[in-house]
Tab-separated table of C-alpha atoms and ligand atoms in Angstrom:
chain	number	residue	atom	x	y	z
A	13	MET	CA	146.201	248.368	18.033
A	14	ARG	CA	145.278	244.687	18.092
A	15	LYS	CA	144.443	243.346	21.534
A	16	VAL	CA	146.091	240.265	23.024
A	17	GLN	CA	143.400	238.414	24.979
A	18	LEU	CA	144.110	235.534	27.315
A	19	TYR	CA	140.963	233.367	27.210
A	20	ILE	CA	141.441	230.398	29.487
A	21	ALA	CA	139.895	228.120	32.111
A	22	ALA	CA	141.445	227.543	35.527
A	23	SER	CA	140.618	225.685	38.710
A	24	ILE	CA	139.783	227.609	41.886
A	25	ASP	CA	143.389	227.110	42.969
A	26	GLY	CA	144.738	228.551	39.742
A	27	TYR	CA	145.747	225.509	37.713
A	28	ILE	CA	145.099	225.127	33.994
A	29	ALA	CA	145.959	221.433	33.776
A	30	ARG	CA	146.801	218.445	35.943
A	31	PRO	CA	150.514	217.757	36.481
A	32	ASP	CA	150.453	215.406	33.452
A	33	GLY	CA	148.801	218.092	31.294
A	34	GLY	CA	145.313	216.600	31.553
A	35	VAL	CA	142.275	218.836	31.195
A	36	ASP	CA	139.615	216.137	31.744
A	37	TRP	CA	138.257	218.153	34.708
A	38	LEU	CA	136.900	220.783	32.283
A	39	SER	CA	134.138	218.317	31.447
A	40	LYS	CA	132.678	219.050	34.892
A	41	VAL	CA	130.992	222.145	33.429
A	42	GLU	CA	130.010	220.735	30.044
A	43	LYS	CA	126.363	221.428	29.363
A	44	GLU	CA	124.283	220.889	26.250
A	45	GLY	CA	123.762	224.194	24.461
A	46	GLU	CA	126.163	226.192	26.681
A	47	ASP	CA	129.479	227.280	25.212
A	48	TYR	CA	130.267	230.000	27.770
A	49	GLY	CA	130.736	232.571	25.016
A	50	TYR	CA	133.389	230.545	23.185
A	51	GLY	CA	131.651	230.793	19.790
A	52	SER	CA	131.434	234.552	19.802
A	53	PHE	CA	134.940	234.867	21.229
A	54	ILE	CA	136.541	232.712	18.518
A	55	ALA	CA	134.643	234.692	15.874
A	56	SER	CA	136.183	237.889	17.269
A	57	ILE	CA	139.856	236.911	16.876
A	58	ASP	CA	141.951	236.056	13.838
A	59	THR	CA	145.167	234.809	15.406
A	60	THR	CA	146.153	232.363	18.156
A	61	LEU	CA	149.303	232.026	20.258
A	62	MET	CA	150.348	228.784	21.935
A	63	GLY	CA	153.292	227.487	23.874
A	64	ARG	CA	154.741	224.287	22.411
A	65	LYS	CA	153.462	222.166	25.312
A	66	THR	CA	149.920	223.403	24.780
A	67	TYR	CA	150.180	222.679	21.062
A	68	ASP	CA	151.355	219.125	21.754
A	69	GLU	CA	148.480	218.659	24.197
A	70	VAL	CA	146.003	219.817	21.531
A	71	LEU	CA	147.518	217.324	19.062
A	72	GLY	CA	146.994	214.594	21.657
A	73	PHE	CA	143.220	215.214	21.834
A	74	GLY	CA	142.787	212.948	18.802
A	75	VAL	CA	140.410	215.346	17.050
A	76	PRO	CA	141.012	217.447	13.926
A	77	PHE	CA	143.093	220.556	14.619
A	78	PRO	CA	140.528	223.023	16.005
A	79	TYR	CA	141.945	226.332	14.738
A	80	MET	CA	141.702	226.076	10.968
A	81	ASN	CA	140.499	229.612	10.256
A	82	THR	CA	143.047	231.633	12.195
A	83	ALA	CA	146.749	232.362	11.901
A	84	ASN	CA	148.387	230.171	14.559
A	85	TYR	CA	151.805	230.699	16.134
A	86	VAL	CA	153.462	228.064	18.338
A	87	PHE	CA	156.496	229.120	20.373
A	88	THR	CA	159.347	226.684	20.810
A	89	ARG	CA	163.067	226.985	21.412
A	90	GLN	CA	163.638	223.824	19.407
A	91	GLU	CA	164.007	223.152	15.708
A	92	ARG	CA	160.647	221.818	14.620
A	93	GLN	CA	159.575	220.810	11.164
A	94	PRO	CA	156.231	222.024	9.822
A	95	ASP	CA	153.402	219.511	10.152
A	96	ASN	CA	150.065	219.288	8.356
A	97	ASN	CA	148.333	221.850	10.545
A	98	PRO	CA	148.135	225.569	9.705
A	99	VAL	CA	150.635	226.632	12.379
A	100	GLN	CA	153.963	228.422	12.280
A	101	PHE	CA	156.659	227.453	14.751
A	102	ILE	CA	158.386	230.518	16.157
A	103	ARG	CA	161.834	230.358	17.742
A	104	GLU	CA	162.098	234.093	18.333
A	105	ASP	CA	161.509	235.339	21.870
A	106	PRO	CA	157.702	235.364	22.298
A	107	ALA	CA	157.669	238.913	23.724
A	108	ASP	CA	159.655	240.318	20.780
A	109	PHE	CA	157.495	238.466	18.276
A	110	VAL	CA	154.143	239.405	19.830
A	111	GLY	CA	155.266	243.006	20.359
A	112	LYS	CA	155.744	243.299	16.596
A	113	LEU	CA	152.677	241.226	15.699
A	114	ARG	CA	150.277	243.468	17.563
A	115	GLU	CA	151.581	246.511	15.657
A	116	GLN	CA	150.648	244.892	12.360
A	117	PRO	CA	147.176	245.296	10.881
A	118	GLY	CA	144.736	242.568	11.874
A	119	GLY	CA	142.160	241.482	14.384
A	120	ASN	CA	142.448	240.532	18.012
A	121	ILE	CA	144.839	237.841	19.138
A	122	TRP	CA	143.914	234.894	21.358
A	123	LEU	CA	146.599	233.895	23.812
A	124	ILE	CA	145.576	230.256	24.345
A	125	GLY	CA	148.348	229.548	26.849
A	126	GLY	CA	149.783	227.681	28.612
A	127	GLY	CA	151.242	228.921	31.827
A	128	GLY	CA	154.797	229.324	30.543
A	129	LEU	CA	153.852	231.501	27.589
A	130	ASN	CA	151.314	233.414	29.698
A	131	THR	CA	154.036	234.566	32.086
A	132	VAL	CA	156.417	235.651	29.324
A	133	LEU	CA	153.723	237.860	27.797
A	134	LEU	CA	152.389	239.077	31.155
A	135	ASN	CA	155.868	240.148	32.252
A	136	ALA	CA	156.389	241.986	28.965
A	137	GLY	CA	153.115	243.900	29.468
A	138	LEU	CA	151.668	242.299	26.351
A	139	ILE	CA	148.399	240.916	27.743
A	140	ASP	CA	145.651	243.500	27.258
A	141	GLU	CA	142.734	241.517	28.570
A	142	MET	CA	142.042	238.273	30.394
A	143	ILE	CA	138.830	236.285	30.166
A	144	LEU	CA	139.124	233.732	32.909
A	145	SER	CA	136.644	230.907	33.410
A	146	VAL	CA	136.968	229.629	36.959
A	147	ILE	CA	135.879	225.994	37.196
A	148	PRO	CA	134.425	224.988	40.574
A	149	ILE	CA	137.120	222.496	41.465
A	150	VAL	CA	140.269	222.524	43.591
A	151	LEU	CA	142.879	220.366	41.867
A	152	GLY	CA	145.542	220.613	44.562
A	153	GLU	CA	148.391	220.351	42.063
A	154	GLY	CA	148.994	221.016	38.408
A	155	ILE	CA	150.283	223.457	35.825
A	156	PRO	CA	149.754	227.028	37.023
A	157	LEU	CA	147.933	229.718	35.066
A	158	PHE	CA	151.144	231.752	35.278
A	159	GLY	CA	154.205	229.530	35.546
A	160	GLY	CA	157.708	230.568	36.535
A	161	GLN	CA	157.941	234.044	38.006
A	162	PRO	CA	155.048	236.285	37.046
A	163	LYS	CA	155.429	239.946	37.975
A	164	GLU	CA	152.890	241.697	40.160
A	165	THR	CA	150.379	243.363	37.850
A	166	HIS	CA	147.061	244.971	38.671
A	167	TRP	CA	143.774	244.321	36.913
A	168	LYS	CA	140.227	245.564	37.110
A	169	VAL	CA	137.130	243.463	36.553
A	170	ALA	CA	135.201	244.716	33.537
A	171	GLU	CA	132.556	241.969	33.487
A	172	HIS	CA	131.544	238.947	35.483
A	173	GLN	CA	129.066	236.197	34.856
A	174	VAL	CA	127.977	233.277	37.008
A	175	PHE	CA	126.628	230.192	35.233
A	176	ASP	CA	124.371	227.595	36.830
A	177	THR	CA	127.075	224.938	36.391
A	178	GLY	CA	129.168	226.934	38.873
A	179	LEU	CA	131.559	228.302	36.245
A	180	VAL	CA	132.362	231.959	36.935
A	181	GLN	CA	133.658	233.999	34.039
A	182	LEU	CA	135.630	237.150	34.710
A	183	ARG	CA	136.851	239.673	32.180
A	184	TYR	CA	139.841	241.617	33.455
A	185	LEU	CA	141.376	244.716	31.911
A	186	LYS	CA	144.710	246.224	32.859
A	187	GLY	CA	144.150	248.184	36.045
B	215	NAP	N1	142.762	225.159	30.981
B	215	NAP	C1	142.965	225.729	29.817
B	215	NAP	O1	142.080	226.444	29.303
B	215	NAP	C2	144.299	225.551	29.138
B	215	NAP	C3	144.638	226.411	28.092
B	215	NAP	C4	145.893	226.295	27.517
B	215	NAP	C5	146.782	225.315	27.947
B	215	NAP	N2	146.411	224.481	28.941
B	215	NAP	C6	147.329	223.438	29.407
B	215	NAP	O2	148.578	224.011	29.756
B	215	NAP	C7	149.585	223.005	29.653
B	215	NAP	C8	150.839	223.570	29.050
B	215	NAP	O3	151.286	224.702	29.782
B	215	NAP	P1	152.835	224.893	30.130
B	215	NAP	O4	152.942	226.101	30.998
B	215	NAP	O5	153.375	223.607	30.635
B	215	NAP	O6	153.523	225.115	28.704
B	215	NAP	P2	153.272	226.159	27.486
B	215	NAP	O7	153.281	227.559	27.989
B	215	NAP	O8	152.110	225.692	26.681
B	215	NAP	O9	154.563	225.852	26.593
B	215	NAP	C9	155.850	226.110	27.118
B	215	NAP	C10	156.841	225.966	25.982
B	215	NAP	O10	156.847	227.159	25.184
B	215	NAP	C11	158.114	227.287	24.553
B	215	NAP	N3	158.738	228.599	24.791
B	215	NAP	C12	159.333	229.382	23.850
B	215	NAP	N4	159.848	230.470	24.380
B	215	NAP	C13	159.589	230.420	25.703
B	215	NAP	C14	159.902	231.282	26.789
B	215	NAP	N5	160.562	232.436	26.631
B	215	NAP	N6	159.481	230.927	28.022
B	215	NAP	C15	158.784	229.792	28.210
B	215	NAP	N7	158.466	228.928	27.207
B	215	NAP	C16	158.880	229.240	25.960
B	215	NAP	C17	159.007	226.178	25.116
B	215	NAP	O11	158.885	225.127	24.172
B	215	NAP	P3	160.091	224.068	23.887
B	215	NAP	O12	160.149	223.225	25.136
B	215	NAP	O13	159.602	223.338	22.668
B	215	NAP	O14	161.309	224.885	23.639
B	215	NAP	C18	158.283	225.794	26.420
B	215	NAP	O15	158.577	224.489	26.836
B	215	NAP	C19	148.989	221.892	28.802
B	215	NAP	O16	148.762	220.771	29.629
B	215	NAP	C20	147.672	222.439	28.319
B	215	NAP	O17	146.672	221.471	28.221
B	215	NAP	C21	145.183	224.573	29.552
């Protein structure tokens, strides 16, 4: 079965964005020639999942849409007209949709986030793996990695890597 992989960066205190959605703090670990495995990860998946707020944040970056070679699903409860990007807006419950999607033939699925969508899929037992890049910063406030009411779930660390920028990358599998 296709794997759903959450690949995401968070602060030490577990935030994925500032309260206003800003991710400027990720630049703290930018380093010439270091992509923290992003290139090989993106080559290993063929589908992305995003909450509507994350999608709108990506649109606000002012760069061309970054996921042109994957199937992209954006979850919203609102009526939303298609735009020029290769995304499908999904109004169905994300857990129902992803439960069916992972039964279909295809490659692995990148759960981009954000925190709202992460919790829906976590609580439905639909996250198979998490690759978490911990950025060496305490933000103090922001949008949590798992918003709302995540259920207690147990994970084991399959891999860990410490980079000289201070970024620590952890790969968790269901424990
Ligand atoms: N650090 C990182 O690597 C990283 C990665 C990804 C995202 N982010 C950041 O995360 C922030 C967004 O996260 P977020 O938690 O605020 O929002 P989100 O999870 O991206 O989107 C939440 C939206 O998803 C839609 N949705 C559909 N069904 C839902 C359900 N059952 N439960 C919850 N939401 C449902 C709703 O859209 P409607 O309101 O349209 O109905 C809801 O408002 C952005 O600032 C983004 O930059 C950071």
